[in-house]
XYZ file of C-alpha atoms in Angstrom:
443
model
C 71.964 -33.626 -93.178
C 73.849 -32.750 -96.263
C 75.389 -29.143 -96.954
C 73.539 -27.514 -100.195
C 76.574 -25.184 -100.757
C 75.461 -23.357 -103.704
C 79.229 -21.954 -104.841
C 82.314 -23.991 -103.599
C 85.080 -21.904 -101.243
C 87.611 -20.056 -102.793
C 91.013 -20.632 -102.515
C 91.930 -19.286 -99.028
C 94.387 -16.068 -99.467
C 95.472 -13.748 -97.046
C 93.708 -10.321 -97.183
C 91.269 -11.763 -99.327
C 87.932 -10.412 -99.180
C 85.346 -13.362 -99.241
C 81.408 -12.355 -98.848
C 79.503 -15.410 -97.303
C 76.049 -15.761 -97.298
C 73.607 -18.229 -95.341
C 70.255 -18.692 -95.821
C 67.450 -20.969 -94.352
C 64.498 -21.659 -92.251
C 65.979 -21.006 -88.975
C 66.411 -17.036 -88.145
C 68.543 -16.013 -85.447
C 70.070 -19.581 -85.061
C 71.391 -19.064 -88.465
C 72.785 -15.234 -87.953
C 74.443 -17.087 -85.048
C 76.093 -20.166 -86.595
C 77.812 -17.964 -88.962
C 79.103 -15.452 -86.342
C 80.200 -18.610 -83.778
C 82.308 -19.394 -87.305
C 84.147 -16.375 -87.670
C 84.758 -15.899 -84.321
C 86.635 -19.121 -84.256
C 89.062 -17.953 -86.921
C 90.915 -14.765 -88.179
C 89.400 -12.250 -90.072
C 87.509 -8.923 -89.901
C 84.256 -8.238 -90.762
C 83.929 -5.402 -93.253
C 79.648 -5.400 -93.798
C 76.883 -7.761 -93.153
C 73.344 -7.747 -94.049
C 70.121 -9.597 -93.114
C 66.681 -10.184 -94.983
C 63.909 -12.515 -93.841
C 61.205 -13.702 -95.660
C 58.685 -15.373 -92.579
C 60.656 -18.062 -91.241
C 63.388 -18.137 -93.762
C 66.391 -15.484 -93.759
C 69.324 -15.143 -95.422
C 71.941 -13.664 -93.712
C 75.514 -12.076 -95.598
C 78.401 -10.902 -94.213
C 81.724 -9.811 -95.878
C 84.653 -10.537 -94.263
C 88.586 -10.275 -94.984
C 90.761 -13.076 -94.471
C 93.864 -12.865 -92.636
C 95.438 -16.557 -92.513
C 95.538 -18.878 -95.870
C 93.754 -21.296 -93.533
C 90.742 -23.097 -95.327
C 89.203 -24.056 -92.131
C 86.953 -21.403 -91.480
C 85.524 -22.807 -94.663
C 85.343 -26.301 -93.357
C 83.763 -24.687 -90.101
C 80.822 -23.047 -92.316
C 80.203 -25.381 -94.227
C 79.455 -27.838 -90.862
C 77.282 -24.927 -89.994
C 74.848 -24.869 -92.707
C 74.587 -28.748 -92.469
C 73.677 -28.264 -88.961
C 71.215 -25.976 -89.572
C 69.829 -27.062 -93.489
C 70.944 -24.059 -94.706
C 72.027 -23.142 -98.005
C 75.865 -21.532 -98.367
C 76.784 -19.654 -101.289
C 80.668 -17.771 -101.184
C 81.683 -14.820 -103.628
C 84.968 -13.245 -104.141
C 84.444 -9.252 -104.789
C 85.919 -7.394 -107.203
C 86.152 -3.967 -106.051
C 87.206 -2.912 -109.961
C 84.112 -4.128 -111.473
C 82.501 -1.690 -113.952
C 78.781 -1.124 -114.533
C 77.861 -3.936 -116.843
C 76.599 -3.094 -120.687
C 73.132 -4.192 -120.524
C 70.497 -5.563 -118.548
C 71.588 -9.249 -118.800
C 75.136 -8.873 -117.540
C 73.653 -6.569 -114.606
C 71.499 -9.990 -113.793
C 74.155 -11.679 -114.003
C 76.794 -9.463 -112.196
C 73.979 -9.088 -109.107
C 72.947 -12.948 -108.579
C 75.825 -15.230 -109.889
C 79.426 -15.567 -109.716
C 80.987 -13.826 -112.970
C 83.027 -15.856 -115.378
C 86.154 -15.264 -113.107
C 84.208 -15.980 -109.756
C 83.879 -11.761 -109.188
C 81.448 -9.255 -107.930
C 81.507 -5.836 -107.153
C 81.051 -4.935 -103.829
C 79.406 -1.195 -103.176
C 79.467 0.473 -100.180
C 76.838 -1.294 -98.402
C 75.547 -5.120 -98.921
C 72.237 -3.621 -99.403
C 73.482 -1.384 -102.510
C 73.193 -3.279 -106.002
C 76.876 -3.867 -107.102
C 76.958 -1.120 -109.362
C 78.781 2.144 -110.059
C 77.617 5.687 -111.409
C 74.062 5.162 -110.119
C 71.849 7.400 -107.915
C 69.519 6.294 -105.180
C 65.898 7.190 -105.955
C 62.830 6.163 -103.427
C 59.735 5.020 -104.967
C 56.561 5.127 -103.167
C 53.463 3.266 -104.658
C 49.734 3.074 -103.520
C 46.727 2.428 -103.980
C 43.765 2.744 -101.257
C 42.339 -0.617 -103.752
C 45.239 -2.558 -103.750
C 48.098 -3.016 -106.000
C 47.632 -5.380 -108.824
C 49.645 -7.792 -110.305
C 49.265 -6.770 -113.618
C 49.980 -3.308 -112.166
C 53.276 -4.687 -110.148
C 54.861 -6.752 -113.285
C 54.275 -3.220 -115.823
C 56.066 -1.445 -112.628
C 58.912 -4.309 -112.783
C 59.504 -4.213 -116.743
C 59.349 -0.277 -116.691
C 62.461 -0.967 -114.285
C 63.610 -3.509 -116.350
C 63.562 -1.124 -119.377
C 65.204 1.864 -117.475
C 67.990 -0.438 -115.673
C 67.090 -0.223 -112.390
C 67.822 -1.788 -109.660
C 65.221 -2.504 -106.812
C 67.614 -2.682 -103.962
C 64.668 -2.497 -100.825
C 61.272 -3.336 -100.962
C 58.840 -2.246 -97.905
C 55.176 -3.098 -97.014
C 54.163 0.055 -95.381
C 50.132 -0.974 -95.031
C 49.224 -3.003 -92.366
C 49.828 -7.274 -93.006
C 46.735 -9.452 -93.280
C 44.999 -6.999 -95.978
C 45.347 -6.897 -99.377
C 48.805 -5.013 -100.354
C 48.139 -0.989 -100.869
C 51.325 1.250 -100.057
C 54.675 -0.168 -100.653
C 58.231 1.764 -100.734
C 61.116 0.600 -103.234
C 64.863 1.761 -102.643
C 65.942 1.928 -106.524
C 69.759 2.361 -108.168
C 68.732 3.975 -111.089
C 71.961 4.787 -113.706
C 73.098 8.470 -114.174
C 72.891 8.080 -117.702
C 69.100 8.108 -117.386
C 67.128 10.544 -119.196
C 65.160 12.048 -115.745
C 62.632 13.941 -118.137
C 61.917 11.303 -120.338
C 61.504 8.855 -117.215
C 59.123 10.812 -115.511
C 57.118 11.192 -118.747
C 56.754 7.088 -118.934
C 56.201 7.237 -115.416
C 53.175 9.286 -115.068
C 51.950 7.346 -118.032
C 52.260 4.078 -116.295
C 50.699 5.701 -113.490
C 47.905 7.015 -115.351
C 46.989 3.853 -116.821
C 46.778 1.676 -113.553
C 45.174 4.349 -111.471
C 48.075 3.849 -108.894
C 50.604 6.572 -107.596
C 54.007 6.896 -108.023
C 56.013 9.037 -106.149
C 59.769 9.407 -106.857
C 62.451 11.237 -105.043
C 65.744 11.186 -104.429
C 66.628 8.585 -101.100
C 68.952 11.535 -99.540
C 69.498 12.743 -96.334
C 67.008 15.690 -97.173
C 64.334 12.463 -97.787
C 64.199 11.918 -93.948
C 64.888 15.471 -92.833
C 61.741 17.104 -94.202
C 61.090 19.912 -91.635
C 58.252 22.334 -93.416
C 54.996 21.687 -95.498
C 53.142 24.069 -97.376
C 49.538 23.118 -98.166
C 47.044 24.936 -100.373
C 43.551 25.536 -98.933
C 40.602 25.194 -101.465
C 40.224 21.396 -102.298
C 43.080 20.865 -100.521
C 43.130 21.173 -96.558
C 38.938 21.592 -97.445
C 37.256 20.247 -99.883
C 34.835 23.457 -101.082
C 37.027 26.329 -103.258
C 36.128 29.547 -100.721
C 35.201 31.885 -103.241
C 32.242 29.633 -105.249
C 30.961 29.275 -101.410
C 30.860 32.780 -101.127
C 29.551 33.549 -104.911
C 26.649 30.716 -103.663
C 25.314 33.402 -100.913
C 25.876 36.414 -103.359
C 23.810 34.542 -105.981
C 26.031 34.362 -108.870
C 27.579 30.660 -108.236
C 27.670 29.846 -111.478
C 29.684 32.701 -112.979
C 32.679 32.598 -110.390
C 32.388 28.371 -110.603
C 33.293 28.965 -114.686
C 35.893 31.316 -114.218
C 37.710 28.733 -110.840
C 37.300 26.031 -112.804
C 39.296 27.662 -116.459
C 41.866 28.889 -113.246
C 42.764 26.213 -111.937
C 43.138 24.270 -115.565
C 45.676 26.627 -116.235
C 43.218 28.237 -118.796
C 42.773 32.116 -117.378
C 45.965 33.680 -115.682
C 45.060 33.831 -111.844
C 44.946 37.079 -111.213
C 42.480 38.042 -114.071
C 40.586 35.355 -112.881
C 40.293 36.645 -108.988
C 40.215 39.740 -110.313
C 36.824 38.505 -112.342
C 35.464 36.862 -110.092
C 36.254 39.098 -106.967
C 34.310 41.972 -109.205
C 31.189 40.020 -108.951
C 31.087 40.002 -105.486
C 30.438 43.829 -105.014
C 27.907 44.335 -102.520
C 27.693 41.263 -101.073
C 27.599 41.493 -97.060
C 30.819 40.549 -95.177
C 28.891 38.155 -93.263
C 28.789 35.935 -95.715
C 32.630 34.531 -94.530
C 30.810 33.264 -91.557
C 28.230 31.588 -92.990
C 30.976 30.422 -95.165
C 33.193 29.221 -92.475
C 30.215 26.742 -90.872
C 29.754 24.919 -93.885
C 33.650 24.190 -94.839
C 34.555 20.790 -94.469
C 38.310 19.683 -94.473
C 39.517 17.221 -96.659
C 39.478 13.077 -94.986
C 42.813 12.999 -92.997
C 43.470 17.178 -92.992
C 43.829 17.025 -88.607
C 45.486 13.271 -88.582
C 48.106 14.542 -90.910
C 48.311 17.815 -88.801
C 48.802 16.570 -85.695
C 51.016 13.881 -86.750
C 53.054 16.598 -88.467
C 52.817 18.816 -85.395
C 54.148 15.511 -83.159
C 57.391 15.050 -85.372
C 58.423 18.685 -85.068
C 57.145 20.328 -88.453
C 56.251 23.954 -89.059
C 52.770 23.872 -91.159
C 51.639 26.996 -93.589
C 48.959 27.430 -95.158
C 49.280 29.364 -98.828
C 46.115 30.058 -100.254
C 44.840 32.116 -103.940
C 41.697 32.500 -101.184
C 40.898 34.905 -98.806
C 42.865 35.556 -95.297
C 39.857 35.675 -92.706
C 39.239 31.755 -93.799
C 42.571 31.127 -94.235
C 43.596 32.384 -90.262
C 40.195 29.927 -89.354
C 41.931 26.958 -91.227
C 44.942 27.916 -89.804
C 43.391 27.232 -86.077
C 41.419 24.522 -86.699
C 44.508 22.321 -87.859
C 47.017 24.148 -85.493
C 48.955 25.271 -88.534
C 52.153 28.225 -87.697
C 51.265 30.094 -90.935
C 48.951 31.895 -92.988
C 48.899 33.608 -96.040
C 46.179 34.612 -98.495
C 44.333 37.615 -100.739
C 42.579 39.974 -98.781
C 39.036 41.418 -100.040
C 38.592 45.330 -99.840
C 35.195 46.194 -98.067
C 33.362 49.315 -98.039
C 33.995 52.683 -95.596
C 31.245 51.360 -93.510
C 32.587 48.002 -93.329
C 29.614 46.153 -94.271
C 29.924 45.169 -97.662
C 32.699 44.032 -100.448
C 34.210 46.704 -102.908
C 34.608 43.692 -105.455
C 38.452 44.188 -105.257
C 41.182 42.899 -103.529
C 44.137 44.776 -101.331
C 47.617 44.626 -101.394
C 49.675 41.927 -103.359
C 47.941 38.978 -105.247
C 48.900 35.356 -103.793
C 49.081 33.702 -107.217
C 51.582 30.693 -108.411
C 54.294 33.367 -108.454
C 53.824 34.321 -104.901
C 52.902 31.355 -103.479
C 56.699 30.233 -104.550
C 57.851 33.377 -102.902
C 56.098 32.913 -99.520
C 57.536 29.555 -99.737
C 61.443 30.836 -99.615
C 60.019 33.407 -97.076
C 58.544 30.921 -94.351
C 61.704 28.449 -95.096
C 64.390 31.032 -94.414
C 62.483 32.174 -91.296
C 62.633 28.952 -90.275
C 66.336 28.086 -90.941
C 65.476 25.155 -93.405
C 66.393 24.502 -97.065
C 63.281 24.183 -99.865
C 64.832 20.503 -100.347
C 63.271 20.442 -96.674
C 60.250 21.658 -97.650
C 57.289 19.431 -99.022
C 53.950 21.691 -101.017
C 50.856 20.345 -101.259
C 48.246 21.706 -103.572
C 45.886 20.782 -106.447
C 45.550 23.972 -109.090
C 47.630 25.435 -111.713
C 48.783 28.006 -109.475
C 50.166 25.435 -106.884
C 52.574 24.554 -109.685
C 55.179 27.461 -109.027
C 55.730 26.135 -105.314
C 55.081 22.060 -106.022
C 58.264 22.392 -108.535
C 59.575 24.461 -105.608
C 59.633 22.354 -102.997
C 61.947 19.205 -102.070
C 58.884 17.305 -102.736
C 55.761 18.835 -104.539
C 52.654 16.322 -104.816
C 49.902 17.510 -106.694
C 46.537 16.294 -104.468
C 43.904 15.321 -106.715
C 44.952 17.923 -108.841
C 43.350 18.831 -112.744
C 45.205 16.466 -115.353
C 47.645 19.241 -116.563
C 48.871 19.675 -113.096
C 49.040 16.307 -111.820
C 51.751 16.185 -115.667
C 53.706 19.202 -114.241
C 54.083 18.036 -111.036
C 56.385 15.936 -109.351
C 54.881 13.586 -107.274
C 50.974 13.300 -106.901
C 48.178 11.840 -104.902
C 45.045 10.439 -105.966
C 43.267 8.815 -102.993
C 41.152 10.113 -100.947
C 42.833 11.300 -97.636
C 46.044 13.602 -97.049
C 47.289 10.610 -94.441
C 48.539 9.612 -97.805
C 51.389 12.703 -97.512
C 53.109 10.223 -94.619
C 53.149 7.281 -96.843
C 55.629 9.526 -99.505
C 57.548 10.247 -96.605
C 57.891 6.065 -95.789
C 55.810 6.093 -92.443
C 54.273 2.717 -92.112
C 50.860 1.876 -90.627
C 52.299 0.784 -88.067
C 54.280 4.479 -87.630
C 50.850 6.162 -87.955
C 49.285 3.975 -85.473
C 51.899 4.891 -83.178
C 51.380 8.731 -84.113
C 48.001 8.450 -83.187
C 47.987 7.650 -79.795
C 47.216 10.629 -77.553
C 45.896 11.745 -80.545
């Protein structure tokens, strides 16, 4: 066979850092030629990365030369005959700057510059760039992402100067392609605001969610989650339930629905709508708490949670008795919600409420609270919720996803959800299919 050496050796130099790539059909044999190569000769290996693509891979590693001895090139190239491989060689330039514009950053990342340089970063698996932050992006859709969906995604990047640096299936092979997670260099000079704006808009118009965060430490270290309760964890709001057995559905309905569009401050609008429920019995929370029904993939998520070592809370603008029966029903460590005042003989409701209001404000608060009793930072904290009043602690939290939430709040917020389950919470957090199937054994 003949070598298809895509770049020619350098000039052997002493110290001279050479990155050597090798890619073809053959997998491990190929990881191994390569290896058998620079074990024959002297140099160090400084980084080395692998990506495989079915049966091809391509396999880089960068090493430092310590003889001027152009053998070990001689020995590689032998190699990649052997095995039909293709070898490519590039000399890093450490000094390399962040290029101007889009074309030279194509350039800089695939080819050999006009001097034969790259930049090397840190890792093989970084783009070669400087002054750039690492951002995750996770995108789904329980339909299926689109191709005309994927190539807006790609020229939004384009247009911003990112990088994709790591793409990840995370549904299961075989089906269509739903949930993927991109590792993105985005540049610091980046308007953040401005991108998010375009963001949600390309969101919007595909139907598809995208959830960016930062790819830190505090990414993979989430310890607490927050959820709201009405059309959140459930999918009724708890008060309209209990306005349906008082008889005056409609009113309260009006006055949830302005609330949680951000039209009516919160607490006139409990205060409202807990006024029409004087006189209506107490027993109504039970009938109440038989016809609840939690939201598709409230106890998967729960448990799963629970298995990995999180502390859950729920934080609700609702009512405590049916926030402490949510709270057992999903196994969750906290609860917190409005309490109604009921008459001196206990039978009936006053039509007011006692002690302090949980609106957006306090919701946020509660938040800190639970976090600092549990030793964690709100960058460890995720909130889930869906209303206006969910906003304070979304914007609060490391990562805040609005759940189906009104348009206004899904704008505000900074990472949402618009399928159907709350399994969907993992996927933001990069668990596979293949994680949750694991999670769900025993289960």
């Amino acid at each position: 066979m003949t070598t298809n050496i895509a770049s020619p050796p350098p000039k052997a130099m002493k110290d001279q850092k050479v990155l050597v790539s090798m890619a073809g059909p053959h997998g491990t044999d190929i990881v191994g030629a390569v290896l058998e190569c620079l074990a024959n000769h002297p140099c160090d290996i400084n980084d080395c990365m692998l990506s495989r693509l079915y049966h091809h891979v391509t396999f880089g590693v960068l090493i430092t030369l310590r003889t001027e001895s152009d053998a070990i090139f001689k020995d590689l190239a032998d190699a990649a005959a052997k095995w039909d491989a293709t070898l490519t060689y590039d000399v890093p330039d450490t000094q390399a700057a962040e290029p101007p514009n889009v074309q030279a950053a194509q350039k800089q990342a695939h080819r050999i510059g006009p001097k034969g340089d790259i930049n090397i970063p840190p890792s093989l698996e970084e783009a070669p760039y400087s002054n750039r932050i690492k951002y995750a992006a996770s995108i789904l859709n329980q339909n299926g992402l689109q191709p005309a969906f994927l190539n807006d995604w790609t020229q939004f990047c384009l247009r911003y100067r990112i990088s994709v640096e790591k793409l990840a299936r995370l549904n299961k092979g075989g089906n269509m392609l739903s949930c993927a997670d991109f590792r993105l260099s985005v540049p610091r000079t980046v308007d953040m605001n401005q991108l998010r704006t375009d963001l949600f808009e390309l969101s919007a118009s595909h139907g598809t969610d995208i959830a960016l965060q930062p790819d830190d430490v505090f990414r993979k270290n989430k310890r607490l989650v927050v959820f709201d309760m009405d059309s959140t964890l459930i999918r009724q709001e708890v008060i309209d339930e209990i306005a349906r057995h008082a008889g005056v559905v409609d009113q309260v309905a009006a006055i949830t629905e302005a609330a949680m569009n951000g039209e009516i401050d919160f607490k006139e609008s409990l205060r409202r709508r807990v006024a029409l429920l004087k006189d209506t019995n107490v027993d109504v929370l039970e009938k109440v708490k038989e016809s609840l029904t939690f939201t598709e993939g409230a106890h998967f998520l729960c448990q799963s949670l629970k298995k990995l070592g999180f502390k859950l809370a729920v934080i609700s603008g609702g009512f405590i008795p049916l926030a402490r029966y949510v709270k057992a029903e999903l196994g969750l460590d906290y609860a917190f919600a409005n309490q109604l005042k009921v008459s001196v003989d206990g039978k009936t409701f006053t039509g007011e409420t006692v002690g302090p209001v949980v609106d957006g404000v306090r919701k946020a608060e509660l938040l800190d609270v639970i976090a600092q009793a549990e030793g964690v930072t709100p960058k460890q904290v995720i909130a889930v919720g869906d209303g206006a009043n969910d906003l304070w602690m979304l914007n609060k939290a490391g990562l805040g996803i609005a759940f189906n939430a009104k348009p206004r709040v899904q704008e505000q917020a900074p990472s949402r959800i618009n399928q159907k389950s709350l399994i969907y919470v993992l996927t933001l957090l990069g668990f596979s299919d293949q994680d949750l199937e694991q999670l769900s054994q025993d289960y």
